[in-house]
Amino acid sequence: MPRHRGSSSAPRPPSSSSSRFFPPLTAHAMLGAGGMVDVNPGTALMTIAVSGERTAPDTIVITVEEVPPASVLDPPDLPFSIFMNGVDVSNASACAASGFAATVEPLGGVPAVKGSETAWTGGGVSNNGTPADVVVMAHGVDGSEIIVLSLMI
């Protein structure tokens, strides 16, 4: 199909006054700057980093490496959902309710604090000597959710 002079098939970028999207690196830099937090919570959730490791045959530890300001997380007291082999083990209450054979330390689950560690210990974690499927999901105040860790440990 012939092109008309002056037309372009490339999309035009939105004008700077109408655009509110920031790439994750920019959002992370803005959140770390101190006062400027005019970022979509869903975008800010992309700055979360957690890791997981098996420290013993019956123990898995989740460590929070990076977090956005608490104001973008929902709810503040339980910002993460943790699943092991598809079972909600987010905190001690969730483990008890699901019948998952494990203790959680601290009892409230994973806090949104850089460097914090939460350990699950017990028969459910040992998974009969096979790796456990661990998924960590973060929740934003705007209802957004993002999987920040999916790992066989």
XYZ file of N, CA, C and O in Angstrom, residues 11-147:
548
model
N 4.032 4.701 15.820
C 3.164 5.399 16.765
C 3.879 6.591 17.374
O 5.093 6.586 17.568
N 3.136 7.606 17.662
C 3.704 8.792 18.281
C 3.721 8.625 19.787
O 2.776 8.102 20.368
N 4.792 9.064 20.429
C 4.808 8.990 21.894
C 3.806 9.985 22.455
O 3.549 11.023 21.852
N 3.212 9.671 23.634
C 2.268 10.609 24.235
C 2.998 11.873 24.660
O 4.188 11.859 24.945
N 2.263 12.947 24.699
C 2.876 14.197 25.145
C 3.255 14.068 26.611
O 2.629 13.341 27.364
N 4.294 14.782 26.998
C 4.796 14.642 28.370
C 3.767 15.077 29.395
O 3.785 14.614 30.518
N 2.849 15.956 29.032
C 1.860 16.404 30.002
C 0.775 15.366 30.249
O 0.138 15.367 31.283
N 0.550 14.437 29.302
C -0.505 13.452 29.492
C 0.037 12.103 29.942
O -0.720 11.218 30.266
N 1.331 11.919 29.964
C 1.915 10.635 30.311
C 2.215 10.561 31.801
O 2.820 11.445 32.369
N 1.782 9.476 32.445
C 2.055 9.250 33.861
C 2.794 7.941 34.075
O 2.890 7.465 35.179
N 3.296 7.321 33.014
C 4.005 6.057 33.126
C 5.487 6.320 33.301
O 6.075 7.115 32.594
N 6.093 5.648 34.267
C 7.524 5.734 34.475
C 8.097 4.329 34.398
O 7.550 3.413 34.990
N 9.191 4.129 33.685
C 9.823 2.810 33.676
C 10.232 2.428 35.095
O 10.458 3.302 35.932
N 10.308 1.124 35.388
C 10.626 0.690 36.760
C 11.873 1.326 37.352
O 11.874 1.699 38.509
N 12.935 1.479 36.559
C 14.157 2.064 37.096
C 13.924 3.512 37.518
O 14.374 3.946 38.572
N 13.183 4.262 36.704
C 12.870 5.648 37.045
C 11.995 5.696 38.288
O 12.219 6.498 39.188
N 10.980 4.824 38.343
C 10.099 4.794 39.508
C 10.896 4.477 40.762
O 10.696 5.084 41.813
N 11.832 3.518 40.659
C 12.653 3.155 41.804
C 13.503 4.341 42.263
O 13.590 4.628 43.447
N 14.089 5.056 41.312
C 14.912 6.209 41.663
C 14.060 7.287 42.320
O 14.479 7.921 43.292
N 12.847 7.480 41.820
C 11.961 8.500 42.393
C 11.536 8.117 43.801
O 11.481 8.956 44.689
N 11.234 6.835 44.003
C 10.803 6.402 45.330
C 11.937 6.519 46.338
O 11.717 6.800 47.499
N 13.155 6.306 45.884
C 14.291 6.411 46.779
C 14.698 7.843 47.049
O 15.495 8.114 47.933
N 14.148 8.787 46.299
C 14.545 10.186 46.428
C 14.000 10.839 47.690
O 14.432 11.911 48.058
N 13.038 10.232 48.341
C 12.564 10.783 49.602
C 11.160 11.308 49.566
O 10.286 10.780 50.203
N 10.873 12.369 48.887
C 9.561 12.967 48.979
C 8.651 12.716 47.800
O 7.450 12.811 47.926
N 9.174 12.406 46.643
C 8.349 12.317 45.448
C 7.809 10.910 45.263
O 8.526 10.004 44.882
N 6.529 10.687 45.548
C 5.928 9.371 45.412
C 4.623 9.499 44.637
O 3.581 9.069 45.075
N 4.663 10.133 43.478
C 3.497 10.253 42.622
C 3.590 9.189 41.543
O 3.625 9.478 40.350
N 3.675 7.905 41.981
C 3.857 6.787 41.070
C 2.738 5.792 41.316
O 2.344 5.561 42.453
N 2.238 5.212 40.258
C 1.226 4.178 40.362
C 1.763 3.055 41.253
O 2.861 2.559 41.023
N 0.986 2.620 42.275
C 1.467 1.539 43.134
C 1.832 0.273 42.369
O 2.778 -0.425 42.737
N 1.100 -0.021 41.299
C 1.431 -1.201 40.496
C 2.818 -1.109 39.903
O 3.540 -2.094 39.804
N 3.212 0.095 39.499
C 4.564 0.321 38.977
C 5.580 0.208 40.101
O 6.637 -0.395 39.940
N 5.260 0.784 41.250
C 6.179 0.738 42.390
C 6.413 -0.684 42.870
O 7.506 -1.014 43.337
N 5.411 -1.562 42.729
C 5.583 -2.953 43.156
C 6.682 -3.653 42.375
O 7.285 -4.603 42.853
N 6.970 -3.173 41.155
C 8.019 -3.798 40.345
C 9.402 -3.588 40.943
O 10.364 -4.206 40.509
N 9.531 -2.727 41.947
C 10.832 -2.501 42.571
C 11.103 -3.481 43.704
O 12.193 -3.477 44.264
N 10.127 -4.318 44.036
C 10.296 -5.286 45.122
C 11.210 -6.422 44.670
O 11.094 -6.919 43.551
N 12.105 -6.814 45.546
C 12.953 -7.976 45.281
C 12.979 -8.838 46.535
O 13.236 -8.341 47.631
N 12.666 -10.115 46.380
C 12.769 -11.072 47.479
C 13.548 -12.276 46.988
O 13.611 -12.546 45.787
N 14.146 -12.984 47.919
C 14.875 -14.199 47.568
C 14.414 -15.316 48.495
O 13.838 -15.065 49.548
N 14.662 -16.527 48.082
C 14.302 -17.680 48.893
C 15.402 -18.712 48.851
O 16.077 -18.867 47.832
N 15.569 -19.400 49.972
C 16.569 -20.464 50.012
C 16.163 -21.523 51.025
O 15.457 -21.245 51.991
N 16.612 -22.738 50.772
C 16.403 -23.833 51.717
C 17.639 -23.872 52.602
O 18.742 -24.102 52.117
N 17.458 -23.603 53.887
C 18.595 -23.572 54.814
C 18.782 -24.890 55.554
O 19.811 -25.096 56.195
N 17.794 -25.760 55.489
C 17.840 -27.105 56.070
C 16.803 -27.933 55.312
O 15.954 -27.363 54.610
N 16.834 -29.249 55.431
C 15.855 -30.061 54.696
C 14.399 -29.687 54.978
O 13.547 -29.829 54.108
N 14.134 -29.181 56.195
C 12.749 -28.835 56.538
C 12.548 -27.337 56.764
O 11.575 -26.921 57.386
N 13.441 -26.483 56.218
C 13.351 -25.035 56.440
C 13.581 -24.256 55.149
O 14.553 -24.494 54.435
N 12.666 -23.314 54.888
C 12.810 -22.373 53.783
C 12.752 -20.973 54.366
O 11.898 -20.670 55.205
N 13.685 -20.116 53.926
C 13.752 -18.730 54.395
C 13.516 -17.795 53.207
O 14.168 -17.930 52.169
N 12.584 -16.846 53.388
C 12.331 -15.796 52.405
C 12.947 -14.513 52.954
O 12.701 -14.148 54.101
N 13.760 -13.842 52.142
C 14.422 -12.597 52.539
C 13.959 -11.465 51.635
O 13.938 -11.610 50.417
N 13.597 -10.331 52.244
C 13.206 -9.144 51.485
C 14.477 -8.366 51.169
O 15.182 -7.924 52.069
N 14.764 -8.212 49.878
C 15.970 -7.513 49.437
C 15.715 -6.028 49.195
O 16.527 -5.187 49.544
N 14.589 -5.697 48.544
C 14.217 -4.305 48.224
C 12.716 -4.160 48.358
O 11.970 -5.064 47.982
N 12.257 -3.023 48.881
C 10.825 -2.734 48.971
C 10.559 -1.265 48.648
O 11.400 -0.412 48.906
N 9.374 -0.986 48.094
C 8.982 0.409 47.900
C 8.488 0.963 49.235
O 8.378 0.217 50.213
N 8.153 2.239 49.313
C 7.590 2.781 50.556
C 6.329 2.011 50.959
O 5.579 1.547 50.099
N 6.105 1.874 52.252
C 4.956 1.136 52.761
C 3.638 1.713 52.261
O 2.635 1.001 52.201
N 3.626 2.977 51.857
C 2.383 3.611 51.414
C 1.829 3.015 50.135
O 0.663 3.213 49.814
N 2.621 2.245 49.382
C 2.112 1.635 48.159
C 1.698 0.183 48.376
O 1.140 -0.437 47.476
N 1.958 -0.362 49.564
C 1.630 -1.753 49.855
C 0.299 -1.857 50.590
O -0.045 -1.009 51.405
N -0.441 -2.939 50.323
C -1.737 -3.146 50.964
C -1.891 -4.605 51.297
O -1.661 -5.453 50.447
N -2.356 -4.932 52.444
C -2.415 -4.058 53.608
C -1.040 -3.933 54.230
O -0.199 -4.803 54.018
N -0.821 -2.895 55.007
C 0.517 -2.700 55.585
C 0.972 -3.847 56.484
O 2.155 -4.133 56.560
N 0.030 -4.526 57.152
C 0.435 -5.594 58.063
C 0.662 -6.938 57.359
O 1.258 -7.836 57.921
N 0.185 -7.113 56.128
C 0.422 -8.351 55.386
C 0.551 -8.023 53.900
O -0.331 -8.301 53.100
N 1.681 -7.397 53.508
C 1.835 -6.947 52.126
C 2.140 -8.061 51.131
O 2.040 -7.856 49.931
N 2.495 -9.247 51.637
C 2.858 -10.359 50.766
C 1.985 -11.570 51.031
O 1.644 -11.853 52.181
N 1.647 -12.297 49.978
C 1.036 -13.620 50.105
C 2.110 -14.619 49.705
O 2.797 -14.432 48.699
N 2.243 -15.669 50.499
C 3.240 -16.707 50.240
C 2.496 -18.020 50.008
O 1.614 -18.381 50.796
N 2.873 -18.724 48.942
C 2.271 -20.014 48.636
C 3.377 -21.049 48.506
O 4.407 -20.784 47.879
N 3.165 -22.212 49.116
C 4.080 -23.340 48.960
C 3.256 -24.491 48.410
O 2.253 -24.884 49.027
N 3.663 -24.982 47.259
C 2.937 -26.047 46.570
C 1.457 -25.708 46.421
O 0.583 -26.547 46.587
N 1.170 -24.425 46.155
C -0.193 -23.976 45.915
C -1.019 -23.687 47.157
O -2.176 -23.305 47.053
N -0.434 -23.840 48.332
C -1.153 -23.631 49.595
C -0.740 -22.288 50.190
O 0.453 -21.973 50.249
N -1.715 -21.504 50.643
C -1.430 -20.214 51.271
C -0.786 -20.449 52.632
O -1.403 -21.018 53.533
N 0.483 -20.010 52.764
C 1.228 -20.145 54.020
C 1.766 -18.775 54.438
O 2.830 -18.678 55.037
N 1.011 -17.712 54.119
C 1.476 -16.344 54.303
C 1.898 -16.025 55.725
O 2.804 -15.222 55.947
N 1.252 -16.628 56.707
C 1.592 -16.402 58.115
C 1.160 -17.639 58.901
O 0.655 -18.612 58.324
N 1.343 -17.610 60.218
C 1.019 -18.769 61.053
C -0.467 -19.121 60.977
O -0.831 -20.303 60.932
N -1.338 -18.110 60.940
C -2.788 -18.358 60.854
C -3.151 -19.064 59.554
O -3.967 -19.989 59.544
N -2.556 -18.630 58.435
C -2.836 -19.249 57.140
C -2.351 -20.703 57.119
O -3.041 -21.573 56.588
N -1.192 -20.965 57.703
C -0.681 -22.345 57.776
C -1.644 -23.227 58.563
O -1.976 -24.334 58.142
N -2.099 -22.731 59.722
C -3.009 -23.503 60.567
C -4.335 -23.742 59.846
O -4.876 -24.851 59.872
N -4.866 -22.710 59.193
C -6.157 -22.828 58.509
C -6.102 -23.824 57.354
O -7.071 -24.528 57.081
N -4.969 -23.891 56.673
C -4.845 -24.776 55.512
C -4.404 -26.184 55.902
O -4.457 -27.088 55.081
N -3.937 -26.345 57.131
C -3.432 -27.643 57.565
C -2.009 -27.912 57.096
O -1.512 -29.031 57.208
N -1.340 -26.886 56.578
C 0.045 -27.038 56.118
C 0.942 -27.257 57.329
O 0.945 -26.453 58.265
N 1.699 -28.339 57.339
C 2.520 -28.719 58.491
C 3.804 -27.906 58.538
O 4.854 -28.337 58.064
N 3.706 -26.693 59.096
C 4.893 -25.845 59.224
C 4.632 -24.754 60.251
O 3.488 -24.354 60.485
N 5.723 -24.296 60.858
C 5.648 -23.113 61.725
C 6.248 -21.946 60.947
O 7.083 -22.136 60.065
N 5.805 -20.742 61.292
C 6.287 -19.533 60.619
C 6.896 -18.624 61.663
O 6.306 -18.387 62.715
N 8.091 -18.126 61.392
C 8.769 -17.200 62.305
C 9.288 -16.021 61.519
O 10.117 -16.230 60.624
N 8.822 -14.822 61.749
C 7.826 -14.414 62.737
C 6.412 -14.858 62.353
O 6.128 -15.109 61.181
N 5.542 -14.938 63.355
C 4.190 -15.460 63.181
C 3.374 -14.690 62.146
O 2.525 -15.259 61.468
N 3.638 -13.390 61.997
C 2.860 -12.544 61.092
C 3.249 -12.657 59.638
O 2.626 -12.024 58.784
N 4.269 -13.421 59.308
C 4.683 -13.571 57.916
C 5.781 -12.609 57.530
O 6.524 -12.112 58.387
N 5.876 -12.329 56.243
C 6.963 -11.521 55.700
C 6.647 -10.033 55.840
O 5.715 -9.537 55.216
N 7.417 -9.299 56.665
C 7.207 -7.854 56.758
C 7.866 -7.131 55.575
O 8.832 -7.629 55.002
N 7.331 -5.988 55.226
C 7.877 -5.207 54.106
C 9.007 -4.322 54.600
O 8.930 -3.099 54.587
N 10.070 -4.956 55.055
C 11.229 -4.248 55.583
C 12.474 -4.829 54.921
O 12.688 -6.053 54.965
N 13.256 -3.961 54.312
C 14.472 -4.411 53.642
C 15.353 -5.191 54.618
O 15.614 -4.749 55.732
N 15.769 -6.381 54.202
C 16.637 -7.220 55.022
C 15.894 -8.171 55.944
O 16.516 -9.022 56.573
N 14.572 -8.072 56.032
C 13.832 -8.962 56.933
C 13.808 -10.384 56.381
O 13.833 -10.603 55.168
N 13.790 -11.338 57.294
C 13.756 -12.754 56.940
C 12.593 -13.426 57.643
O 12.296 -13.114 58.791
N 11.949 -14.343 56.939
C 10.872 -15.136 57.508
C 11.171 -16.589 57.185
O 11.532 -16.917 56.048
N 11.022 -17.456 58.196
C 11.353 -18.873 58.021
C 10.123 -19.756 58.205
O 9.311 -19.518 59.101
N 9.998 -20.754 57.336
C 8.979 -21.795 57.458
C 9.720 -23.081 57.753
O 10.663 -23.446 57.037
N 9.303 -23.795 58.814
C 9.966 -25.023 59.225
C 8.927 -26.100 59.496
O 7.913 -25.838 60.151
N 9.174 -27.301 58.996
C 8.276 -28.406 59.295
C 8.156 -29.395 58.149
O 8.785 -29.258 57.094
N 7.310 -30.385 58.361
C 7.117 -31.453 57.393
C 6.588 -30.980 56.050
O 6.966 -31.515 55.003
N 5.705 -29.977 56.052
C 5.181 -29.454 54.789
C 6.272 -28.851 53.932
O 6.237 -28.934 52.701
N 7.250 -28.256 54.590
C 8.362 -27.619 53.877
C 9.320 -28.676 53.325
O 9.841 -28.520 52.213
N 9.544 -29.762 54.073
C 10.463 -30.802 53.593
C 9.912 -31.470 52.343
O 10.680 -31.960 51.510
N 8.567 -31.492 52.184
C 7.931 -31.951 50.946
C 8.433 -33.335 50.533
O 8.718 -33.577 49.359
N 8.576 -34.231 51.512
C 9.046 -35.597 51.266
C 10.383 -35.642 50.533
O 10.633 -36.497 49.688
N 11.239 -34.665 50.815
C 12.574 -34.643 50.228
C 12.635 -34.094 48.808
O 13.681 -34.170 48.170
N 11.552 -33.557 48.318
C 11.543 -32.985 46.965
C 11.438 -31.463 47.053
O 10.992 -30.924 48.063
N 11.841 -30.754 45.996
C 11.755 -29.291 46.030
C 10.312 -28.809 46.207
O 9.370 -29.445 45.740
N 10.177 -27.703 46.911
C 8.871 -27.083 47.112
C 8.720 -25.929 46.124
O 9.670 -25.201 45.861
N 7.509 -25.773 45.586
C 7.197 -24.667 44.676
C 6.792 -23.475 45.544
O 5.762 -23.503 46.212
N 7.613 -22.426 45.549
C 7.377 -21.249 46.393
C 7.039 -20.053 45.501
O 7.773 -19.742 44.565
N 5.913 -19.394 45.810
C 5.481 -18.205 45.085
C 5.221 -17.101 46.102
O 4.539 -17.327 47.101
N 5.786 -15.914 45.844
C 5.562 -14.741 46.695
C 4.878 -13.685 45.830
O 5.377 -13.343 44.764
N 3.733 -13.185 46.329
C 2.976 -12.168 45.610
C 2.870 -10.922 46.483
O 2.584 -11.017 47.680
N 3.130 -9.750 45.889
C 3.000 -8.472 46.596
C 1.670 -7.834 46.215
O 1.184 -8.001 45.094
N 1.077 -7.089 47.156
C -0.226 -6.456 46.957
C -0.089 -4.945 47.063
O 0.459 -4.437 48.049
N -0.622 -4.213 46.071
C -0.590 -2.757 46.079
C -1.884 -2.166 46.603
O -2.935 -2.804 46.561
N -1.827 -0.930 47.098
C -3.013 -0.258 47.635
C -4.083 -0.039 46.568
O -5.252 0.130 46.892
N -3.698 -0.076 45.305
C -4.660 0.119 44.220
C -5.282 -1.199 43.756
O -5.990 -1.247 42.770
N -5.009 -2.296 44.489
C -5.542 -3.604 44.129
C -4.636 -4.393 43.204
O -4.928 -5.533 42.864
N -3.527 -3.806 42.792
C -2.606 -4.512 41.908
C -1.888 -5.612 42.669
O -1.700 -5.528 43.887
N -1.514 -6.638 41.947
C -0.747 -7.742 42.516
C 0.333 -8.112 41.520
O 0.122 -8.042 40.310
N 1.466 -8.514 42.046
C 2.568 -8.914 41.173
C 3.326 -10.052 41.855
O 3.555 -10.033 43.068
N 3.662 -11.075 41.074
C 4.467 -12.174 41.596
C 5.914 -11.697 41.607
O 6.459 -11.325 40.568
